[in-house]
Coordinates of C-alpha atoms and ligand atoms in Angstrom, one line a residue:
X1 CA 0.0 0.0 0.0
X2 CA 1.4 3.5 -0.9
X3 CA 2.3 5.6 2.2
X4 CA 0.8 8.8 0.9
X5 CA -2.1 7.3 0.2
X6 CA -2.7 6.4 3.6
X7 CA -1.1 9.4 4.7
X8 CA -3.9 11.3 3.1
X9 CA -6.8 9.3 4.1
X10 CA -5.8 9.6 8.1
X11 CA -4.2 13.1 7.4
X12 CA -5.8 15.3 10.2
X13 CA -5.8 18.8 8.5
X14 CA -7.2 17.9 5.3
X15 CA -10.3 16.2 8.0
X16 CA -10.6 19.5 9.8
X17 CA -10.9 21.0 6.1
X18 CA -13.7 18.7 5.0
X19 CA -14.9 19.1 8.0
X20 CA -15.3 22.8 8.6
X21 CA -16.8 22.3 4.5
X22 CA -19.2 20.0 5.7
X23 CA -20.7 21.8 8.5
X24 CA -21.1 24.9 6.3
X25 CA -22.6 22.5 3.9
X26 CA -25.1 21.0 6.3
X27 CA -26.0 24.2 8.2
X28 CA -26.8 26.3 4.7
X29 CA -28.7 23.4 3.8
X30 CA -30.4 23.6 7.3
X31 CA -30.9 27.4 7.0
X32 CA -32.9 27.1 3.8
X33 CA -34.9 24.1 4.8
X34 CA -35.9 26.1 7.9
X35 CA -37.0 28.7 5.4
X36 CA -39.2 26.1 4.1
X37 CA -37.0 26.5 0.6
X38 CA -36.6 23.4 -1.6
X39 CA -39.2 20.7 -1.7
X40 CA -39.7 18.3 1.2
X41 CA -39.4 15.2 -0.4
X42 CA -37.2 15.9 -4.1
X43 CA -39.4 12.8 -5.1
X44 CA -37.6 10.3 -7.7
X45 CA -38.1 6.7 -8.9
X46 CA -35.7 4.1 -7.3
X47 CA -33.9 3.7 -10.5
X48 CA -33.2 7.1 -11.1
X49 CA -31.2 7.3 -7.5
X50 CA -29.5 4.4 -9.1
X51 CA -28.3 5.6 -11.7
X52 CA -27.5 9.0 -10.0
X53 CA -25.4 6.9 -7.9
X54 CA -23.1 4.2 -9.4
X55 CA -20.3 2.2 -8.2
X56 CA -18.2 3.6 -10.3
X57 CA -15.2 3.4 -8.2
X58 CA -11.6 4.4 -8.7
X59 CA -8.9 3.0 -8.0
X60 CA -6.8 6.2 -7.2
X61 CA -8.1 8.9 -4.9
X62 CA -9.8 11.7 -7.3
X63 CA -13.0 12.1 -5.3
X64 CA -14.3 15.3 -4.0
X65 CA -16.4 14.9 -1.5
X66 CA -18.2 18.6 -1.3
X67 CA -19.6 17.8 -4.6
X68 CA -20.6 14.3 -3.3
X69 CA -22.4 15.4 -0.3
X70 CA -23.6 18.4 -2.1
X71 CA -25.6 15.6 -4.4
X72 CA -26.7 13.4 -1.5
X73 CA -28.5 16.1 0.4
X74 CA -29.6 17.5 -2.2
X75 CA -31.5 14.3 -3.0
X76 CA -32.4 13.2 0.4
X77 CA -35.8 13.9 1.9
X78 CA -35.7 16.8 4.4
X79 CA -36.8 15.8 7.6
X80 CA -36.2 19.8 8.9
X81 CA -38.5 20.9 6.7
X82 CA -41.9 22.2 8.7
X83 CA -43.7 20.7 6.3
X84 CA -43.2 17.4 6.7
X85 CA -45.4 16.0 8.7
X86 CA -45.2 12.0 7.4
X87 CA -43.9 9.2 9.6
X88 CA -42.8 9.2 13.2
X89 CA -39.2 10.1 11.9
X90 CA -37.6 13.1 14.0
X91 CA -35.8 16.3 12.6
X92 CA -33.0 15.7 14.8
X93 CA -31.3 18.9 16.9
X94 CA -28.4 19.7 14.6
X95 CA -25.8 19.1 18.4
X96 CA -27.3 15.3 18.2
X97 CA -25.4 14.6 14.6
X98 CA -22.1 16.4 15.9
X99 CA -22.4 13.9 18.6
X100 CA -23.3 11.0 16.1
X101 CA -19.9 12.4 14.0
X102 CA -18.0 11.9 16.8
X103 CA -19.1 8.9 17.8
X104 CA -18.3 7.5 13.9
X105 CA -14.7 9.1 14.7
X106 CA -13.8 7.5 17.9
X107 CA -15.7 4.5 17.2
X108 CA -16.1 3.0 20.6
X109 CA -17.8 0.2 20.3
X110 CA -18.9 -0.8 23.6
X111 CA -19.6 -4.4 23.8
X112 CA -17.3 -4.9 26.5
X113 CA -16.7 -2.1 28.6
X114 CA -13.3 -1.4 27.9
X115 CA -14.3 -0.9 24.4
X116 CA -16.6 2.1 25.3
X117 CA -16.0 3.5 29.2
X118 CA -17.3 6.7 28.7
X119 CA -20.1 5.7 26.3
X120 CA -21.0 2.5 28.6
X121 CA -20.9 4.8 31.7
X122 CA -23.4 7.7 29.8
X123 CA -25.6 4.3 28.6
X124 CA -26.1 3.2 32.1
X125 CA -27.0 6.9 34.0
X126 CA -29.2 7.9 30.6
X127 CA -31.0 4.7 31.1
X128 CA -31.5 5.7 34.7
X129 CA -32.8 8.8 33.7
X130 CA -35.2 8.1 31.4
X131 CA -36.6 4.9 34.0
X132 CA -37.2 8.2 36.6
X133 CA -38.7 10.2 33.5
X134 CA -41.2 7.3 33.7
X135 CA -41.5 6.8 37.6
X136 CA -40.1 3.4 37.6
X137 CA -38.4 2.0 40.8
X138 CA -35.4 2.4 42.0
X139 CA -33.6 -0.7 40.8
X140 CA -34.9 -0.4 36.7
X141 CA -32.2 -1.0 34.2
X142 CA -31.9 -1.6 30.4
X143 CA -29.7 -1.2 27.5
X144 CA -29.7 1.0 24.3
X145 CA -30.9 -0.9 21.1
X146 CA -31.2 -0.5 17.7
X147 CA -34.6 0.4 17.4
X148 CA -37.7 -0.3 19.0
X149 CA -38.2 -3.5 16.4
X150 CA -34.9 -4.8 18.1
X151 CA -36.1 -3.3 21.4
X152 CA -39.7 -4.7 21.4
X153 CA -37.5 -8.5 20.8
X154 CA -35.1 -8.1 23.7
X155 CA -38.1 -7.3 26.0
X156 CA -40.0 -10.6 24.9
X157 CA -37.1 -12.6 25.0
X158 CA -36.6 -11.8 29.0
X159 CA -40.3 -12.2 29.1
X160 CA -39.8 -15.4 27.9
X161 CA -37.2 -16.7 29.7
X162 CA -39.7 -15.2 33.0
X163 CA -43.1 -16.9 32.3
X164 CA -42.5 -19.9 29.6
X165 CA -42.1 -22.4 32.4
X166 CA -39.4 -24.0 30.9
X167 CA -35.7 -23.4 29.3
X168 CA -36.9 -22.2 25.6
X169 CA -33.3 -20.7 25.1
X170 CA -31.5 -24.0 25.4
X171 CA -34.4 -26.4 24.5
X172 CA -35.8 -24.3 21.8
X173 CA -39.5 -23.1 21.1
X174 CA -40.8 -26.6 21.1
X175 CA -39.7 -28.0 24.6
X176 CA -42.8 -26.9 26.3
X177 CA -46.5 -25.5 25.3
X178 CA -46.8 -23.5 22.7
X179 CA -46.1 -19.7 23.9
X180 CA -48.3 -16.6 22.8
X181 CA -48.7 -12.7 23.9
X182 CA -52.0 -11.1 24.2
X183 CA -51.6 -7.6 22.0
X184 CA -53.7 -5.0 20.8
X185 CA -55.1 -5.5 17.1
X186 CA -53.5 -2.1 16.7
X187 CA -50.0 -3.4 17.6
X188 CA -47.0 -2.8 15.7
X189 CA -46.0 -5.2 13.1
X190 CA -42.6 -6.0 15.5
X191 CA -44.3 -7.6 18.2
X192 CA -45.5 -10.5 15.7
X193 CA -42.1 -10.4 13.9
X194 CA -40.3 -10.9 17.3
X195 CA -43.2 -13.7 18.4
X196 CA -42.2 -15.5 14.5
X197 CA -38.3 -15.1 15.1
X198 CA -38.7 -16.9 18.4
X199 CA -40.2 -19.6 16.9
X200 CA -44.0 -19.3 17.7
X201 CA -45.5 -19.3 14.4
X202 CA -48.7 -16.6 13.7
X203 CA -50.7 -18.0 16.6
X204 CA -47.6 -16.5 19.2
X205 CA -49.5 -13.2 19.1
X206 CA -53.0 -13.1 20.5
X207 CA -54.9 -10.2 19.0
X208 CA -57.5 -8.4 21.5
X209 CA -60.0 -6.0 20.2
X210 CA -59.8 -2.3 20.2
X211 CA -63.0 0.5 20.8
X212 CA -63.8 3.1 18.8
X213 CA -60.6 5.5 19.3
X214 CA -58.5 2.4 18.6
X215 CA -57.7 1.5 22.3
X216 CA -57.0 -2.1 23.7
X217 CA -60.3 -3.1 25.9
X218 CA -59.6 -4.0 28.8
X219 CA -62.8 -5.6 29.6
X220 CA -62.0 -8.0 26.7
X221 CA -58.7 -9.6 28.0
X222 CA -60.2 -11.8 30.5
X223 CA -62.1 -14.0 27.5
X224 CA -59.7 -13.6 25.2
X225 CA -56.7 -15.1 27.8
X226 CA -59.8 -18.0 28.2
X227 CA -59.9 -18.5 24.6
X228 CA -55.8 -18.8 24.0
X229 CA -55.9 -21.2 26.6
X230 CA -58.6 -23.6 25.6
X231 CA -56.5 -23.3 22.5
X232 CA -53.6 -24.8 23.5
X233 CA -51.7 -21.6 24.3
X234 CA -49.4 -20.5 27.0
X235 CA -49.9 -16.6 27.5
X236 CA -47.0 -15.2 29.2
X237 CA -47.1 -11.7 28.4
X238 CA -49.7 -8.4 27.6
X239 CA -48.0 -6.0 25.2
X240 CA -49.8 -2.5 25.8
X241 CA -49.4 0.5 23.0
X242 CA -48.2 3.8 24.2
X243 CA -48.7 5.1 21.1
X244 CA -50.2 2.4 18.6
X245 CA -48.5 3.3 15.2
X246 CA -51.7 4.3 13.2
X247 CA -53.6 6.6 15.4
X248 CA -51.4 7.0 18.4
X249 CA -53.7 5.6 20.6
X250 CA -52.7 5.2 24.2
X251 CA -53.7 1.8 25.7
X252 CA -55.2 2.1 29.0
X253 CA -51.8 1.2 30.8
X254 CA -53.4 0.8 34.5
X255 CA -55.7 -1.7 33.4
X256 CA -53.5 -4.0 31.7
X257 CA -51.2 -3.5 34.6
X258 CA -54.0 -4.6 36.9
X259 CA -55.0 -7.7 34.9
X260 CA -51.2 -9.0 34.4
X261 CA -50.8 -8.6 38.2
X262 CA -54.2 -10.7 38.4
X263 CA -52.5 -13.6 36.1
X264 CA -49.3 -13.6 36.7
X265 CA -48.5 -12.4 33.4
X266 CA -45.4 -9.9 32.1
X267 CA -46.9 -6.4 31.4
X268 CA -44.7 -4.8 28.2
X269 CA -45.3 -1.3 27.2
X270 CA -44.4 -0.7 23.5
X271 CA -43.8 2.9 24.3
X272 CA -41.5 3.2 21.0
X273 CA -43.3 6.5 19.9
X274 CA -45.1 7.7 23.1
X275 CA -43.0 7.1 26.1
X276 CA -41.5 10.4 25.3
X277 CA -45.0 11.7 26.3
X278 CA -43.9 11.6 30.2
X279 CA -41.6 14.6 29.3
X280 CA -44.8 16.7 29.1
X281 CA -46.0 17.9 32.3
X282 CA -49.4 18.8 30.3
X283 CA -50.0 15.1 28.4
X284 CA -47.6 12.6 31.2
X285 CA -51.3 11.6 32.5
X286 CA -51.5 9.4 29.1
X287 CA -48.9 6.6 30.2
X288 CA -50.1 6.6 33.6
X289 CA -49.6 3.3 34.8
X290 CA -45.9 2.7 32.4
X291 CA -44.6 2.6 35.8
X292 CA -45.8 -0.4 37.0
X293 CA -44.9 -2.2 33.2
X294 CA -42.0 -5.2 33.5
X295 CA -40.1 -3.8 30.5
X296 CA -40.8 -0.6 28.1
X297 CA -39.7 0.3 24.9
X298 CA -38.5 4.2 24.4
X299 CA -37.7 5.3 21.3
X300 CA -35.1 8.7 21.3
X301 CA -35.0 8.9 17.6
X302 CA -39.0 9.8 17.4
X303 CA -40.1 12.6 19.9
X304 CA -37.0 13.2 21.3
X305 CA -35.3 14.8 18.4
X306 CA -32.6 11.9 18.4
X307 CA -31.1 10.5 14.8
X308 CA -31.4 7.6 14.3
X309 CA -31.1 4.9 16.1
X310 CA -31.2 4.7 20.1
X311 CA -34.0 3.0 21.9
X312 CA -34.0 2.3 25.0
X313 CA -35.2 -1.1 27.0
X314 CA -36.0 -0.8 30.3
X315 CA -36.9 -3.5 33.2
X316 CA -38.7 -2.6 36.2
X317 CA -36.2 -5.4 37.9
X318 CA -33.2 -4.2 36.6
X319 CA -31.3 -7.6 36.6
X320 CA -34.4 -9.2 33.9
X321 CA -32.4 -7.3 31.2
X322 CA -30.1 -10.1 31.8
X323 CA -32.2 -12.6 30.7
X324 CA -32.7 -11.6 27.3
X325 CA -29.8 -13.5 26.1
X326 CA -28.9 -15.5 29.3
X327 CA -27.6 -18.4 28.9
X328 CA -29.3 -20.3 31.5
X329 CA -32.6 -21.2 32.9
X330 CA -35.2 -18.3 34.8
X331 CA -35.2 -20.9 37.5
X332 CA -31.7 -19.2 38.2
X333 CA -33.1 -15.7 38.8
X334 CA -32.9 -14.4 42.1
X335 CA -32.9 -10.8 41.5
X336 CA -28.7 -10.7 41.6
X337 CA -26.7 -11.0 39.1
X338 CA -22.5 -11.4 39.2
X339 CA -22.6 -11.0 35.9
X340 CA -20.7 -7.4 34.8
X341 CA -23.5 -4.8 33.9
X342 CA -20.3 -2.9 31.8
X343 CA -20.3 -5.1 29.6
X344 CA -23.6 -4.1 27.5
X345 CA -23.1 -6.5 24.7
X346 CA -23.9 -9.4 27.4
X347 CA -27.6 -8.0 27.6
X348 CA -28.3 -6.6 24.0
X349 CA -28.4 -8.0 20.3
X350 CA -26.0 -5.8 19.0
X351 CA -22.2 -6.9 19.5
X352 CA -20.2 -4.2 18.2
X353 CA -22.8 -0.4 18.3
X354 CA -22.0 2.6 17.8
X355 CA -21.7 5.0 21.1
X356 CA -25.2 5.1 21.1
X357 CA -25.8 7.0 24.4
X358 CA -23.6 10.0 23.2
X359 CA -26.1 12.0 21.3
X360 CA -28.9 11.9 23.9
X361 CA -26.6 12.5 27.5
X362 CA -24.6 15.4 25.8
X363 CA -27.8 17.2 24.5
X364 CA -29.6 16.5 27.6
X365 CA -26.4 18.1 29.1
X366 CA -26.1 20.9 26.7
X367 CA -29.7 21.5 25.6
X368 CA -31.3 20.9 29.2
X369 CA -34.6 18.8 29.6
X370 CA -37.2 21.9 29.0
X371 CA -36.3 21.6 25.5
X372 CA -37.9 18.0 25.5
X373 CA -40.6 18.5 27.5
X374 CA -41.8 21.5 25.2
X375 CA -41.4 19.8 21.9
X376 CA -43.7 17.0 23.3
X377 CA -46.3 19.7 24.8
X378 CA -46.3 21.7 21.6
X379 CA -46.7 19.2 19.1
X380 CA -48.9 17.4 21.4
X381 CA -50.8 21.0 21.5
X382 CA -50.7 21.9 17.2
X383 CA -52.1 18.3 16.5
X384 CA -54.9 18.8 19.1
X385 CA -55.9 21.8 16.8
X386 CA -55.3 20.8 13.9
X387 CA -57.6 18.2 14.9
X388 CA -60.1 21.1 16.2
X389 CA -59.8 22.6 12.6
X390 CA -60.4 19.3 11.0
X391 CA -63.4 19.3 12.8
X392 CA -64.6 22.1 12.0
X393 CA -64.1 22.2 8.1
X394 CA -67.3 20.9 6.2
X395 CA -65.0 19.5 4.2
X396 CA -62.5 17.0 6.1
X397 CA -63.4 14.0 7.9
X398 CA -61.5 13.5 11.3
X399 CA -60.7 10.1 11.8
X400 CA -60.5 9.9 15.9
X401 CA -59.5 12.6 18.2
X402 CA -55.6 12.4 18.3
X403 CA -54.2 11.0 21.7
X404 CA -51.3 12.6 20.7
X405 CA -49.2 13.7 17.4
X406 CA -50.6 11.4 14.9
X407 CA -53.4 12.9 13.2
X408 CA -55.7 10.6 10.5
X409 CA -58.2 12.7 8.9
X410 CA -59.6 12.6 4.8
X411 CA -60.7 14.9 2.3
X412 CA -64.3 14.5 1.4
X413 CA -65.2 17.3 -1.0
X414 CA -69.0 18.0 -2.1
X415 CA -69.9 16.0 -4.8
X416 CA -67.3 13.1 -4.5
X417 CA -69.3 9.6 -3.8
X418 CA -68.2 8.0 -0.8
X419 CA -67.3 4.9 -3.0
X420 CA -64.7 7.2 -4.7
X421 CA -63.2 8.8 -1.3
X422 CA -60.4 6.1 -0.7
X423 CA -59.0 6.5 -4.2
X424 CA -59.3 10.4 -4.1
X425 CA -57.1 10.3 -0.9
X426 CA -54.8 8.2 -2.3
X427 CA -54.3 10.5 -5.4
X428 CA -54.1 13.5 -3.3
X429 CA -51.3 12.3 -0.7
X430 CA -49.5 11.2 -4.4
X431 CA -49.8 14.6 -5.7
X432 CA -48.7 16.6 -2.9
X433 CA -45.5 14.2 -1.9
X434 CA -44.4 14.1 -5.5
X435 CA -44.8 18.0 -5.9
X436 CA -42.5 18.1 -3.0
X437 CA -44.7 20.6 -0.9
X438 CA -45.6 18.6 2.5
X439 CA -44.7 14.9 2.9
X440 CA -47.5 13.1 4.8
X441 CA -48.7 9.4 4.7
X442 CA -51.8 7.2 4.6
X443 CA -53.2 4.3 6.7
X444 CA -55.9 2.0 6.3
X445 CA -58.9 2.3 9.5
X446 CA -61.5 0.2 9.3
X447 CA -61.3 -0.4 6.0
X448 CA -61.0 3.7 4.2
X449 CA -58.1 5.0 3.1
X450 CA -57.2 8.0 6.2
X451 CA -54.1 10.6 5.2
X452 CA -51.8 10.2 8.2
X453 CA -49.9 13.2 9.5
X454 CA -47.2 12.9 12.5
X455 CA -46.7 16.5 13.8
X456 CA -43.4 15.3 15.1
X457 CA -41.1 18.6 13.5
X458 CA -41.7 20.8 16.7
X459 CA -41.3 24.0 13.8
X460 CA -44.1 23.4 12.2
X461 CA -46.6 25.8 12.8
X462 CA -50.5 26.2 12.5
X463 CA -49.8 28.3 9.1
X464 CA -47.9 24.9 7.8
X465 CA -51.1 22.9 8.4
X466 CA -53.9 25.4 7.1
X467 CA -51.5 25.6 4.2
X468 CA -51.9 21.3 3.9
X469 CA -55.7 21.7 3.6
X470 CA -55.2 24.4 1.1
X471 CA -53.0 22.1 -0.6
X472 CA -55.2 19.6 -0.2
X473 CA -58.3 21.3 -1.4
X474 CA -56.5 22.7 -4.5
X475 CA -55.4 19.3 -5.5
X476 CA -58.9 17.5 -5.5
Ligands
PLP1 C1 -41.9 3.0 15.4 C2 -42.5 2.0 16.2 C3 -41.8 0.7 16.4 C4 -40.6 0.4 15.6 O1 -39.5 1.1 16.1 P1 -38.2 1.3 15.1 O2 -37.4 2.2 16.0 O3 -38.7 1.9 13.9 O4 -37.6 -0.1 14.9 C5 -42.4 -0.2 17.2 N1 -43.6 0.1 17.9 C6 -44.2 1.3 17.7 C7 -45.5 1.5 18.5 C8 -43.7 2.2 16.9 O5 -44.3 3.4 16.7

């Protein structure tokens, strides 16, 4: 290998040139998306990204990457934008990516402590932190995950190894009864991925039905854990929304808590989207009851402004998160565990991650907590009315009142048969998205076709959303 081209790859002025370039780059790019300049979404086919980006490599160092970046951001969808409003995917605070640029720099990876002190230390007070935020005990510990589809697994696997009754991790799935988890019908797609990768085939998820605002029933569970039973089924676990995906509908936490408690049963709050909701002194009263949960997924990269990824997993007995890849049988819990807490890669999926913890302790640090809180309150707040608008427009159809900042509402303009509604909305999301003026989504509800918003950029403004019905309006 030539020495100067490994002298210039590692050289640390010509870094703290592309550097300084880069950060320009990004903050002009920032400053004019904040100016709601450009289009949200530059909307292209697959194939034409392709082609804009070959692997057309060479072999000798001739790239400029200015010009590179340059293209990519110009491409990429703009999450800053206030007018997107589209899936549950944060504009993160600008400090979070210097943190995640560091962290790509110094590359600690943290699956043994030695590997990551300062990163495993952060990991393990953050975690604390965010267990308080919620009101659990004392002794509540977890990790940092790769998302709450990897989160929403660890948590079932310690359930698992809990309840099943027997040693599924050495014997496998089929060693004892058949396993299952009561969930809401509006659960997210990971809890049944996470029952199918641990071997429990589509029956391992136990669907309960959901009122009118899209809410587990409580007064359901009790026949539907009778029904799983006479079916052959071992329920070891209730996995509660906090925050189902869809609507944003908060499952009524105390009452599931209440019921596992009655049956023995692991209480999991999939609180992916909404945990972040105790931040808000105005809406905490929605996950009343998260407290009392065995383990909770938290995402950071939705309403905490985070990139992504960092979720967080946390157990109300902090040695359970132990059990999600233990080696041995639950008959060997006792509440302590020998085994080194510093070495996080013991009690996650991940091996090697990045320093996942960084981004969220240094802009709690720098930021402080109001910062949080707010952004919850006031998106929380907009949605609410924007729902209130919604309302009262002849023209729009509210699909529920919003529990939080996921709004599903159509456009239902005079003269268009209802048997033509589902198709006009779906022509009316493609129009504004390719346009590039707002990015929002759709969802199916009871068998329509809704437009989904997530009010989840906390600088988008009431003005942003009459502007979407205008939008909206002029496009049908
Ligand atoms: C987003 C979401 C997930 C998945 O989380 P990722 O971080 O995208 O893997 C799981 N459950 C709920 C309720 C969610 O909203």
């Amino acid at each position: 290998m030539s020495s100067s081209r490994l002298a210039a790859a590692y050289d640390p002025e010509h870094f703290r040139r592309l550097g300084h370039q880069l950060v320009d780059q990004l903050a002009d790019h920032l400053a004019r998306t904040l100016r709601r300049e450009g289009p949200v979404l530059p909307w292209a086919p697959p194939a034409t990204n392709v082609e804009r980006f070959p692997a057309d490599f060479p072999e000798e160092p001739s790239g400029d990457l200015t010009a590179l970046l340059s293209r990519v951001i110009e491409g990429s969808h703009h999450l800053h934008h206030p007018r997107y409003v589209g899936h549950q995917v944060s504009a993160p605070v600008p400090l979070s990516a210097l943190c995640d640029f560091a962290s790509s720099l110094l590359n600690n990876g943290m699956a043994v402590y030695e590997m990551g002190p300062v990163s495993t230390a952060m990991e393990h007070n953050v975690l604390r932190w965010m267990a308080g935020v919620l009101g659990m005990p004392e002794g509540a510990r977890g990790v940092l995950t790769s998302g709450g589809s990897a989160g929403n697994l660890t948590a079932l696997l310690a359930a698992r190894q809990a309840k099943a009754g027997f040693d599924a991790w050495n014997g496998g799935a089929t060693a004892g009864p058949p396993l299952t988890v009561l969930v809401p019908e509006s659960t997210h797609y990971s809890v049944s991925r996470a029952t199918k990768v641990m071997g429990w085939g589509a029956e391992g998820v136990t669907p309960v039905p959901v009122d009118a605002r899209y809410r587990l029933r409580p007064e359901a569970l009790e026949e539907v854990l009778a029904a799983a039973k006479r079916a052959g089924r071992r329920p070891i676990a209730v996995v509660a929304s906090a925050g189902s995906t869809a609507t944003g509908a908060f499952d009524p936490l105390e009452a599931v808590a209440d019921f596992c408690e009655k049956h023995g049963l692991w209480f999991h709050v999939d609180g992916a989207h909404g945990a972040s909701t105790a931040l808000s002194p105005t809406y905490r009263h929605r996950v009343k009851g998260i407290e009392r949960a065995d383990s909770v997924v938290w995402d950071a990269h939705k309403l905490m402004m985070m990139p992504a990824l960092i979720t967080a997993v946390l157990f109300r007995e902090g040695n359970r998160s132990f059990e999600a890849f233990a080696q041995e049988a639950s008959y060997l819990f006792t509440g302590q565990d020998t085994r080194p807490w510093s070495d996080v890669a013991l009690r996650t999926l991940e091996c090697t991650k990045e320093m996942m913890a960084l981004k969220l302790y240094a802009s709690l640090s720098v930021l402080g907590t109001k910062l949080f809180a707010d952004s919850v309150t006031s998106t929380f707040d907009l949605s609410r009315r924007f729902a209130e608008r919604l309302q009262a427009a002849g023209d729009f159809e509210l699909a529920v009142p919003p529990d939080c900042n996921i709004v599903c509402f159509r456009h239902t303009p005079q003269g268009v048969p209802a048997s033509e509604l589902d198709a006009l909305q779906v022509r009316l999301r493609e129009s504004l998205v390719t346009s590039g003026d707002f990015y929002l989504v759709q969802t199916t509800l009871g068998g329509r076709v809704w437009l989904r918003t997530t009010i989840i950029n906390p600088l988008t403004t009431d003005g942003d959303l009459d502007a979407l019905l205008e939008a909206l309006r002029r496009a049908a």
